[in-house]
Each structure stands twice: as C-alpha cells, then as structure tokens.
CSV table of C-alpha atoms and ligand atoms in Angstrom, one decimal:
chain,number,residue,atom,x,y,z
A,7,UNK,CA,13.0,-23.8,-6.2
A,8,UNK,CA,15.0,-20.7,-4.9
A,9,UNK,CA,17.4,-22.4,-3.8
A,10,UNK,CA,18.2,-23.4,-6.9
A,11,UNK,CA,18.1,-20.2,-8.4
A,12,UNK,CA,20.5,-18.8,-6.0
A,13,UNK,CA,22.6,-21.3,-6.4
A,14,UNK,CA,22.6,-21.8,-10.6
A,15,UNK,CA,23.2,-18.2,-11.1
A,16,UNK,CA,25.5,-17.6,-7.8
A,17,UNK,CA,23.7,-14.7,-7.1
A,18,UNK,CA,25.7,-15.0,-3.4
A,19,UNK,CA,27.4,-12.4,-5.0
A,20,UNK,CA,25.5,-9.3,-4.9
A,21,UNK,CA,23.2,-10.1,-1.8
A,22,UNK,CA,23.2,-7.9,1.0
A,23,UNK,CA,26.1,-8.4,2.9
A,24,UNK,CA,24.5,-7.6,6.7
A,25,UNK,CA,22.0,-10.6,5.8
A,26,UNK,CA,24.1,-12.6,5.0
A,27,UNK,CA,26.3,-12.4,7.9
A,28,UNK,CA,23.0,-14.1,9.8
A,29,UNK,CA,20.9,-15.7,6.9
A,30,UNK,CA,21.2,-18.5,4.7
A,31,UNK,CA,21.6,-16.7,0.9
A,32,UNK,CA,18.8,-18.3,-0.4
A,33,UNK,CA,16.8,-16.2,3.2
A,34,UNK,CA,18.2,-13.2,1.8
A,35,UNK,CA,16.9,-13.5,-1.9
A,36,UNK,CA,13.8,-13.1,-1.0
A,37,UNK,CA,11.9,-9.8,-1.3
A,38,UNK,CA,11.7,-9.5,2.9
A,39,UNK,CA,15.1,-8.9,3.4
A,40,UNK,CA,16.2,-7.5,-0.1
A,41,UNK,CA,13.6,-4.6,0.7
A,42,UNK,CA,16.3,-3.7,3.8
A,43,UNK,CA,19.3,-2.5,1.9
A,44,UNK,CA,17.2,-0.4,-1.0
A,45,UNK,CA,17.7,2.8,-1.0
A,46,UNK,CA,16.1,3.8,-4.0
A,47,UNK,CA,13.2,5.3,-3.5
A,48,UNK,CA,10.3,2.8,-4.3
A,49,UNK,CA,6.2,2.3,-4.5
A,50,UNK,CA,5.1,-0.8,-3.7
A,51,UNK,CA,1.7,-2.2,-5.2
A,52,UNK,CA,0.7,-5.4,-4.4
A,53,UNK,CA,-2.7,-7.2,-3.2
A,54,UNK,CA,-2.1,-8.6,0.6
A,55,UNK,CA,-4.1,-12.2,-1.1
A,56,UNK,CA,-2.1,-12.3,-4.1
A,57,UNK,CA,-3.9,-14.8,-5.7
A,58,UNK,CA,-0.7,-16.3,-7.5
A,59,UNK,CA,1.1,-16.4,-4.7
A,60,UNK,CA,-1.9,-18.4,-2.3
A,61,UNK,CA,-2.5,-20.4,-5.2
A,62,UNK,CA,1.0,-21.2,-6.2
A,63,UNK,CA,3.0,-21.0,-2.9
A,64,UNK,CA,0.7,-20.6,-0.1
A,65,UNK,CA,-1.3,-23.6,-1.3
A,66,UNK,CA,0.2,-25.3,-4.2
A,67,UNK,CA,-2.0,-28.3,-5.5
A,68,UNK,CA,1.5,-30.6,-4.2
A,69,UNK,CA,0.4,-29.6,-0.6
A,70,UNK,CA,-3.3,-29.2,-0.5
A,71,UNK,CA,-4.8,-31.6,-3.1
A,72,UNK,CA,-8.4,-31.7,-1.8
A,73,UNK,CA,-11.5,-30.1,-2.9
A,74,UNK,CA,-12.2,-27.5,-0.4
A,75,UNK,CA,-8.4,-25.9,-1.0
A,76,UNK,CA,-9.2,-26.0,-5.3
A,77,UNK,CA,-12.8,-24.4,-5.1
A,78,UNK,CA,-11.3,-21.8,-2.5
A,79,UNK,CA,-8.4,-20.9,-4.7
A,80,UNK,CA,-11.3,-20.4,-7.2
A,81,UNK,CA,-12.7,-17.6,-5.6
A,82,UNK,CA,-12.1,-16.8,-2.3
A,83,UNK,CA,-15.8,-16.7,-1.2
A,84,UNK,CA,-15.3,-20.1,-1.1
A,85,UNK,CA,-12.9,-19.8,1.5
A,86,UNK,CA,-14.2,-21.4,4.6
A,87,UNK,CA,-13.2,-19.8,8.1
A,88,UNK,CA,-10.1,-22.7,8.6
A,89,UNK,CA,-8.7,-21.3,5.0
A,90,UNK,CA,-9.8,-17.6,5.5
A,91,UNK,CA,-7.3,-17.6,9.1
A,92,UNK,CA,-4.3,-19.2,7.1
A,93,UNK,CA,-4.9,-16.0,4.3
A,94,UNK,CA,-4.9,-13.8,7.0
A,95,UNK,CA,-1.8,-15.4,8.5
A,96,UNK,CA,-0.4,-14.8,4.8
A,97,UNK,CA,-1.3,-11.4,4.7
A,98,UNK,CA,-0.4,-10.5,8.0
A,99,UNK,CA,3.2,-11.9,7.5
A,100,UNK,CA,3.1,-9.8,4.1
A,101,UNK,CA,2.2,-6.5,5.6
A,102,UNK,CA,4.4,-7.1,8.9
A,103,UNK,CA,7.3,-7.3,6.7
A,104,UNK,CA,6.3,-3.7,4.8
A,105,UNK,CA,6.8,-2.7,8.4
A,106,UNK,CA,10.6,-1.9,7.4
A,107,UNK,CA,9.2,0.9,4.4
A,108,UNK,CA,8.3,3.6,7.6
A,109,UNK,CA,11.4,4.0,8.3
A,110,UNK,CA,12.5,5.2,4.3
A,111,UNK,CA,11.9,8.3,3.2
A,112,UNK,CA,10.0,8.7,0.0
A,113,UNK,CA,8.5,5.4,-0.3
A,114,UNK,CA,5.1,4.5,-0.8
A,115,UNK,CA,2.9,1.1,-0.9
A,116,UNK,CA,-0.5,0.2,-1.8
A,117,UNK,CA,-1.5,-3.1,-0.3
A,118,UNK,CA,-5.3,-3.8,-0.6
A,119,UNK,CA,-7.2,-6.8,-0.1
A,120,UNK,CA,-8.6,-8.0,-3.6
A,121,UNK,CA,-8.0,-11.3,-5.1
A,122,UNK,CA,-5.7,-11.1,-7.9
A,123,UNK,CA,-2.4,-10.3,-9.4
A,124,UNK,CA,-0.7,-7.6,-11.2
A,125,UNK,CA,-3.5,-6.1,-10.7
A,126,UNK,CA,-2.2,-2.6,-13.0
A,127,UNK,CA,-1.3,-4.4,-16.2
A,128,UNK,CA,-5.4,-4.2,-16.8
A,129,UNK,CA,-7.5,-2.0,-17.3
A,130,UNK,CA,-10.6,-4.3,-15.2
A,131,UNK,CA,-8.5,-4.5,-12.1
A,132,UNK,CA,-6.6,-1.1,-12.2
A,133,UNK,CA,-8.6,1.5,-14.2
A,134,UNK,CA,-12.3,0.6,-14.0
A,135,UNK,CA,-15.7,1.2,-12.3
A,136,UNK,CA,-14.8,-2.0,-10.0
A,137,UNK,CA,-11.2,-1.2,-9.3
A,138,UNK,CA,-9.4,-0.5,-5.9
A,139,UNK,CA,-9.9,3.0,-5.1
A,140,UNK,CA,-9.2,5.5,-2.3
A,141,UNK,CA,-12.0,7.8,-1.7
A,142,UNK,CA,-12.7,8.4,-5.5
A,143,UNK,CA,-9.7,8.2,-6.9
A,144,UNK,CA,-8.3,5.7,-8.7
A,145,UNK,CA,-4.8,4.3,-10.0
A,146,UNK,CA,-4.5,6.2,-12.9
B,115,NAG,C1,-11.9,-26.0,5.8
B,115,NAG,O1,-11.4,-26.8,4.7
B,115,NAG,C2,-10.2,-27.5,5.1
B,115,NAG,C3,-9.7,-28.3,3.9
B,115,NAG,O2,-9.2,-27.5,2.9
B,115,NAG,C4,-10.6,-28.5,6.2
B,115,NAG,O3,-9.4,-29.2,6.6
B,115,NAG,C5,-11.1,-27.7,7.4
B,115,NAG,O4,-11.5,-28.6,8.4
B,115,NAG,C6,-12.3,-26.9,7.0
B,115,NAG,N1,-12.7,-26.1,8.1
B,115,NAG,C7,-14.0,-25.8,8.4
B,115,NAG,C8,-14.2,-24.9,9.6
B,115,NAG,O5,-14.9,-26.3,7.7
C-alpha cells in the first residue's frame, strides 16, 4: 500500500537524502526513519499496542483469518500467550526505534501500554478517572 503512495505522489522527492542513499524510498517513508532527519522539536504520544495498527497491520484479517486472532483483536485479554509474544515483538520494535529521540534535544514521548488509538482526541482515554496517568497527573 505504501508503496503505492510513494510512488503516486513521487514523494522520492523530499525524503531524507542519507536514507536514501541505503534504503529503498518506500523504507524511508515510514515514520522509523523519517524521525532521523527532524529537527523540529517534537512529543511523541502514542500507545506501544496501538490497537489500529495490531489490528490493521500487525494482524490484518488477510493474514490471520481465524478465531483466536478476531476475539484477541477484540480485547486484548483475549490474547493468548502465542499472540501476547508477537505484541510484544511489536512493541518492542516500536519503542527500539524511539531509541533515536535520546539523542535530540527537547523532545519528549509518551509510550504506554493501553489498548487503543488516538488516545487524546477523547476525553475517556485522555482526560478521565481511567486514563493513562503518571503519578497523579494526567494529560491535560
Ligand atoms: C494462540 O492462538 C494462535 C492462533 O491465533 C494459535 O496459532 C496458537 O497456537 C495459540 N497459542 C496457544 C499457546 O494457545
């Protein structure tokens, strides 16, 4: 699918030019290696399960058609230890590739572990008795 977007809109262009001296464009497009040549200071807010991303990418219904897969991308309690190792493997790939923000100077991230997305366009999963919170604050 990205590849077609890269390719449609010829965004070759205006990729960073160090990556692409070693990466295909379509490599570079994505998020892990675009994060390298920002320097814009930036927070970054995302779950480490993003539950768009497992359900949609991770373990799109094309790949994994059985049951187990669907009631686990239902809630993750469902998630039997098999399933729970290849979300880790996700997350751990996620969060390895943050590994490049320590080195930039005034940037943040937030990476927790709750099942969901975009988690601060609501009010449920950003500003609420049972949202992420660090000691007692939270993301307001
Ligand atoms: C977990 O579910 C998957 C199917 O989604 C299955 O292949 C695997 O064997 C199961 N693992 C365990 C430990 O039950």
């Amino acid at each position: 699918v990205y590849d077609g977007v890269v390719h449609l809109q010829n965004v070759r262009e205006v990729l960073p030019k160090d990556c692409l001296a070693n990466k295909e464009p379509t490599e570079c497009f994505f998020p892990a290696e675009l994060i390298k040549s920002i320097r814009t200071p930036m927070f970054i807010l995302n779950s480490a399960y993003d539950s768009w991303q497992i359900r949609n990418v991770l373990v799109p219904v094309s790949s994994a058609p059985d049951k187990p897969w669907s009631i686990c991308k239902d809630n993750i309690r469902n998630c039997n230890s098999t399933q729970i190792k290849v979300l880790d493997a996700f997350r751990n790939t996620m969060v390895g590739a943050f590994k490049v923000v320590e080195d930039k100077e005034d940037w943040g991230l937030f990476i927790d572990s709750c099942f969901t997305h975009c988690q601060s366009l609501y009010g449920i999963s950003w500003n609420s008795e049972i949202s992420p919170r660090l000691g007692n604050k939270v993301g307001n």
